[in-house]
XYZ file of C-alpha atoms in Angstrom:
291
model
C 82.268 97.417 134.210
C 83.618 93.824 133.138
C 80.968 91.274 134.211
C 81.280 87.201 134.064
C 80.765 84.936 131.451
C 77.159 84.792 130.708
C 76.117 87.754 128.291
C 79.002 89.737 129.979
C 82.388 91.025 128.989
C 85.197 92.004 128.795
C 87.721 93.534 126.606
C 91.660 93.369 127.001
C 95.002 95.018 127.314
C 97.790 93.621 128.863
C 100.720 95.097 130.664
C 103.847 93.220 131.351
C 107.555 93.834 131.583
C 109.819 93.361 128.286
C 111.728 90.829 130.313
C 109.227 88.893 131.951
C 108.842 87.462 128.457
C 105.847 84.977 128.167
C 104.726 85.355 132.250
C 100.960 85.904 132.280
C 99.365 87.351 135.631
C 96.575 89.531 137.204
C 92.862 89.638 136.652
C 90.904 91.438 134.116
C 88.054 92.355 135.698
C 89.783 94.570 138.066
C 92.277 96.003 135.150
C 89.809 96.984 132.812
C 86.733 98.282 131.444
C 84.564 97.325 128.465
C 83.882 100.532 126.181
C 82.270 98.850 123.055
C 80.062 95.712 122.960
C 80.436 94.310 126.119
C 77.986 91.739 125.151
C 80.323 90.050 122.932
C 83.165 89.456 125.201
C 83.074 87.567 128.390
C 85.834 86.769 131.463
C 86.693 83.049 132.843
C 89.563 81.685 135.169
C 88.755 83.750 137.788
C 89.116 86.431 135.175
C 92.568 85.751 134.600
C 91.745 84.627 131.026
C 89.034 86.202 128.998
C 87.494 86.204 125.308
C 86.738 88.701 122.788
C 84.342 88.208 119.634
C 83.139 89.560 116.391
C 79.773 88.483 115.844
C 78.942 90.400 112.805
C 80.113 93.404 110.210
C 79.060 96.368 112.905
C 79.346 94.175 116.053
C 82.726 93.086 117.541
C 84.313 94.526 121.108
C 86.597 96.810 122.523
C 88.384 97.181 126.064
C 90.214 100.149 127.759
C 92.486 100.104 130.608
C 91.414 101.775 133.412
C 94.640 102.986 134.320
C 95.817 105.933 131.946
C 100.076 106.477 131.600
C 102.846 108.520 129.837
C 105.714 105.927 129.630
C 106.278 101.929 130.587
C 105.754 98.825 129.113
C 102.637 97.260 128.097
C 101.840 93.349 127.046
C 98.791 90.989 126.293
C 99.197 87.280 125.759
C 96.795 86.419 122.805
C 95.920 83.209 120.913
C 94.612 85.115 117.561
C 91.232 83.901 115.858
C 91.988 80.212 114.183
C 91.139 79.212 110.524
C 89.162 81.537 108.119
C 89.928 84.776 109.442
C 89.682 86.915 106.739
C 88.055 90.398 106.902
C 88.957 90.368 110.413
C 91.396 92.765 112.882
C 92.457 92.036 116.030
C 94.110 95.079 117.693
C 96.531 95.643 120.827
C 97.765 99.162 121.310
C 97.883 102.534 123.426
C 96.353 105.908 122.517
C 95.629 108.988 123.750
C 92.067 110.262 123.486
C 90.715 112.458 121.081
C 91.172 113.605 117.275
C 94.927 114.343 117.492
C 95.861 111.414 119.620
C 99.272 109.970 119.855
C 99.332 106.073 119.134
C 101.572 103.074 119.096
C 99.772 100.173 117.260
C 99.649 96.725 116.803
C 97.191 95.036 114.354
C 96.523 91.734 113.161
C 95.138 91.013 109.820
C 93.398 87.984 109.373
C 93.373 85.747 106.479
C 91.712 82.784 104.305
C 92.730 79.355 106.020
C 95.859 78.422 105.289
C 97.123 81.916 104.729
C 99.544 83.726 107.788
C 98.401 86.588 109.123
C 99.866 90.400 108.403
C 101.216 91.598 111.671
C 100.926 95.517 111.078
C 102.535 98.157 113.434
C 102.315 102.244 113.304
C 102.809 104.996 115.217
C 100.751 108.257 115.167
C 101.756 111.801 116.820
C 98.963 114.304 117.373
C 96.863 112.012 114.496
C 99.921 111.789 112.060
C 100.725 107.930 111.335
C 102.099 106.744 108.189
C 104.972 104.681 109.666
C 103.539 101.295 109.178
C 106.002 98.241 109.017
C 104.461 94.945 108.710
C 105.484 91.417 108.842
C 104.564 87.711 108.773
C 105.218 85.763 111.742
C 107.321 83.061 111.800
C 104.911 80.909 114.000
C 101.237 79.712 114.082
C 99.788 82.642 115.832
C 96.290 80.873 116.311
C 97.636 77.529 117.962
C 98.728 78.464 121.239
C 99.524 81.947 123.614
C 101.952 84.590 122.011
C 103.216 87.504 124.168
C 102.698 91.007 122.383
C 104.485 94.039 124.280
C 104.803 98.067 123.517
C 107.690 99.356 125.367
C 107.359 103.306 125.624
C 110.194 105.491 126.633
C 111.498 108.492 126.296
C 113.923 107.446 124.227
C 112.299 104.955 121.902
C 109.475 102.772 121.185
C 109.984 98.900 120.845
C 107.427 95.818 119.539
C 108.321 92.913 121.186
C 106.979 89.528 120.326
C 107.755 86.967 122.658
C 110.530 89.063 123.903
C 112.188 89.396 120.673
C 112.269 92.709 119.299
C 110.946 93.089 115.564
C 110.975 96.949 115.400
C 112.149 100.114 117.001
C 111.489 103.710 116.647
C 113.847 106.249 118.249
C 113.066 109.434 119.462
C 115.121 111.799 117.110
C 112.194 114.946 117.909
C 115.031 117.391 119.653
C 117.803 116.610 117.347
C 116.227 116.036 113.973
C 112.058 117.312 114.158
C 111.092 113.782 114.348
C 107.673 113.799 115.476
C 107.642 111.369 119.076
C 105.007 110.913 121.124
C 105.963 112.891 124.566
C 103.094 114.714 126.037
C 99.698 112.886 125.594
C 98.897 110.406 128.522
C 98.196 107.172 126.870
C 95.234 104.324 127.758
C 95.800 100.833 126.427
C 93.158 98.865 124.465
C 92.726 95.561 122.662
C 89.574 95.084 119.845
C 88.352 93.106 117.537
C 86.461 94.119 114.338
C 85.363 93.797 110.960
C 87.573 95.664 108.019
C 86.565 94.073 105.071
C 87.426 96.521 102.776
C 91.345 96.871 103.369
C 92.253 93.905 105.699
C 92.701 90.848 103.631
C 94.533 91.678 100.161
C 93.333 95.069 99.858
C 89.542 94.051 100.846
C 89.614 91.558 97.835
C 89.036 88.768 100.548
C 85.805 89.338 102.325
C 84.941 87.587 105.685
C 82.699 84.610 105.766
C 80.122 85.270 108.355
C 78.829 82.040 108.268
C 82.308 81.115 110.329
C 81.258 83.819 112.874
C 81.777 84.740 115.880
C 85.557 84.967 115.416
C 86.804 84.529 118.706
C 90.279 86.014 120.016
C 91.699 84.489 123.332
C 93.666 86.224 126.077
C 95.330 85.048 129.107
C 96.571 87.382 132.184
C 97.140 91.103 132.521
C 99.800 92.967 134.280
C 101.008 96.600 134.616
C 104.572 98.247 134.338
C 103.438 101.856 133.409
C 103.783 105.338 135.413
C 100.247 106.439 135.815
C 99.463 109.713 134.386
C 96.000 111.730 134.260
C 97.182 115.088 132.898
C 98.374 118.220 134.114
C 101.794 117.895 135.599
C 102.282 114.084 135.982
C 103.336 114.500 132.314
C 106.889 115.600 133.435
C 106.924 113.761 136.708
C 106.944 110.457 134.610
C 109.368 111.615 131.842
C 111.649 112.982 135.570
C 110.732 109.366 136.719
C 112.930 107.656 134.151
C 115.986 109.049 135.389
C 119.070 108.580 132.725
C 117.554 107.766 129.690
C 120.703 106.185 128.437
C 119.630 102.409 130.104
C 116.292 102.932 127.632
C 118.304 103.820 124.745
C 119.614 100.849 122.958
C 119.071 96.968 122.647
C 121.525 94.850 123.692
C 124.175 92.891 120.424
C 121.782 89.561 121.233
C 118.413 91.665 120.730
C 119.639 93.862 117.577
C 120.453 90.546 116.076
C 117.329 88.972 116.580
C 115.517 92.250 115.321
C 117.462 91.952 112.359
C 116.733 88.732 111.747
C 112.675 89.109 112.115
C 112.969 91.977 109.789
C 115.977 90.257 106.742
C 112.710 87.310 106.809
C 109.595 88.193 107.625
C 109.601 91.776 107.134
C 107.021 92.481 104.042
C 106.192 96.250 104.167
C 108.150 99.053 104.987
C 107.383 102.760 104.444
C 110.878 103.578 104.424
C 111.333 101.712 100.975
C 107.608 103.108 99.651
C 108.344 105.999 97.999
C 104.581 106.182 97.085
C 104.246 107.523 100.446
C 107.048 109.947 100.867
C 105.931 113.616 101.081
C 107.908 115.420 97.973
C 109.533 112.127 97.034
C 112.117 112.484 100.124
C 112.605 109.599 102.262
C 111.534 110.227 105.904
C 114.690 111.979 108.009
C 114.090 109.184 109.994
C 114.412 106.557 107.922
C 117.971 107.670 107.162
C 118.944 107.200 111.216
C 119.738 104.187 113.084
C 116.527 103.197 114.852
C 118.395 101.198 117.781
């Protein structure tokens, strides 16, 4: 239950059309449900805006969607926490439930004043990540609104950031044993938290509680998702798409602004880690084009 502003909360997750770009819309309270710490988040504007908080090392907040899916596109507006942020992680992303859930992320890593924050993306299949990609943004993510969307299709994943693309991940299961995620309906859900031993240069940077709470802002919440609980809606969304060619490639405007993001502020790819390859052999599918 998502209650008003006074000792209530809220937590977030956004859901939005790719091209409705920065449009903001809907209410929280009637989208979603606050599954840790409601205390430290609370819901304003009519609920169309809403904040989350960390108040302390074992005290932030988390939000679920109440609707559960297998395919769309999902989208939060955030203004991300402003000056010393370090120690801190805001998350946006969808995941299945359980141990061996399937999971598109996004993360933010905060930093020391000053400092940009690491924008951090992964993808798990039945608990399997290790595709992270990370990168810098080329904006002040703590001044104003930014637009963060998942696009999940049968045919590929996409992270949008005000529309632009900055990554994509194909579905190359059937052809080349690429693990995808397919079959696992997915919730979305938005947190903020405490990581002070990995999230600012390898947990060198701790946070500075005196600076606390560290306050992430959100504004509007919309759905473009087929709704899925299990059983055979799994294929009736997957049937729902239709021709997956139309969800199979960006357009020449959006592969060049995904190549730009990634030739500039691109800083960590596990394609070109070969710490992390299994047997020292690149990934399969970091040999394939990805869009």
């Amino acid at each position: 239950m998502i209650m008003g502003k006074q000792g209530a909360l809220l937590a977030v997750v956004i859901f939005v059309s790719v091209l409705v770009g920065l449009a903001a819309g809907g209410n929280f309270y009637e989208e979603c449900d606050a599954t840790w710490e409601p205390q430290n988040c609370w819901a304003y504007d009519d609920g169309n805006r809403l904040s989350l908080a960390l108040v302390s090392n074992s005290s932030g907040s988390m939000i679920r969607s109440k609707r559960q899916f297998v395919y769309g596109t999902v989208s939060t507006m955030i203004q991300l926490v402003p000056g010393d942020s370090a120690g801190t992680v805001t998350t946006y992303y969808t995941s299945s439930l359980g141990d061996n859930q399937d999971e598109i992320d996004f993360e933010f890593l905060g930093n020391v004043t000053g400092q940009p924050y690491t924008i951090h993306s992964n993808v798990y299949v039945a608990g399997v990540g290790n595709k992270e990609m990370q990168f810098k943004p080329w904006f002040d993510p703590t001044a104003d609104y930014h637009n963060y969307t998942i696009s999940w299709t049968p045919c590929m994943i996409v992270w949008y950031i005000d529309s632009v693309p900055i990554r994509a991940f194909r579905n190359y299961q059937a052809s080349h044993g690429v693990a995808f995620p397919t079959s696992q309906p997915m919730y979305a859900y938005s947190s903020i938290w405490a990581a002070e031993d990995w999230a600012t240069q390898g947990g060198r940077v701790k946070a500075d509680w005196s600076k606390a709470p560290f306050v992430a802002s959100y504004h509007g919440i919309n759905l473009d998702v087929c709704e899925c609980y299990g059983g055979g809606c799994v294929a009736s969304c997957t049937a729902a798409f239709g021709d997956w060619g139309r969800y199979c490639s960006l357009s020449g405007t959006q592969v060049g602004k995904m190549q730009w993001v990634q030739s500039n502020y691109r800083i960590y790819d596990y394609c070109a880690d070969p710490k992390r390859w299994i047997n020292g052999q690149k990934p399969v599918e970091c040999n394939l084009a990805q869009y």
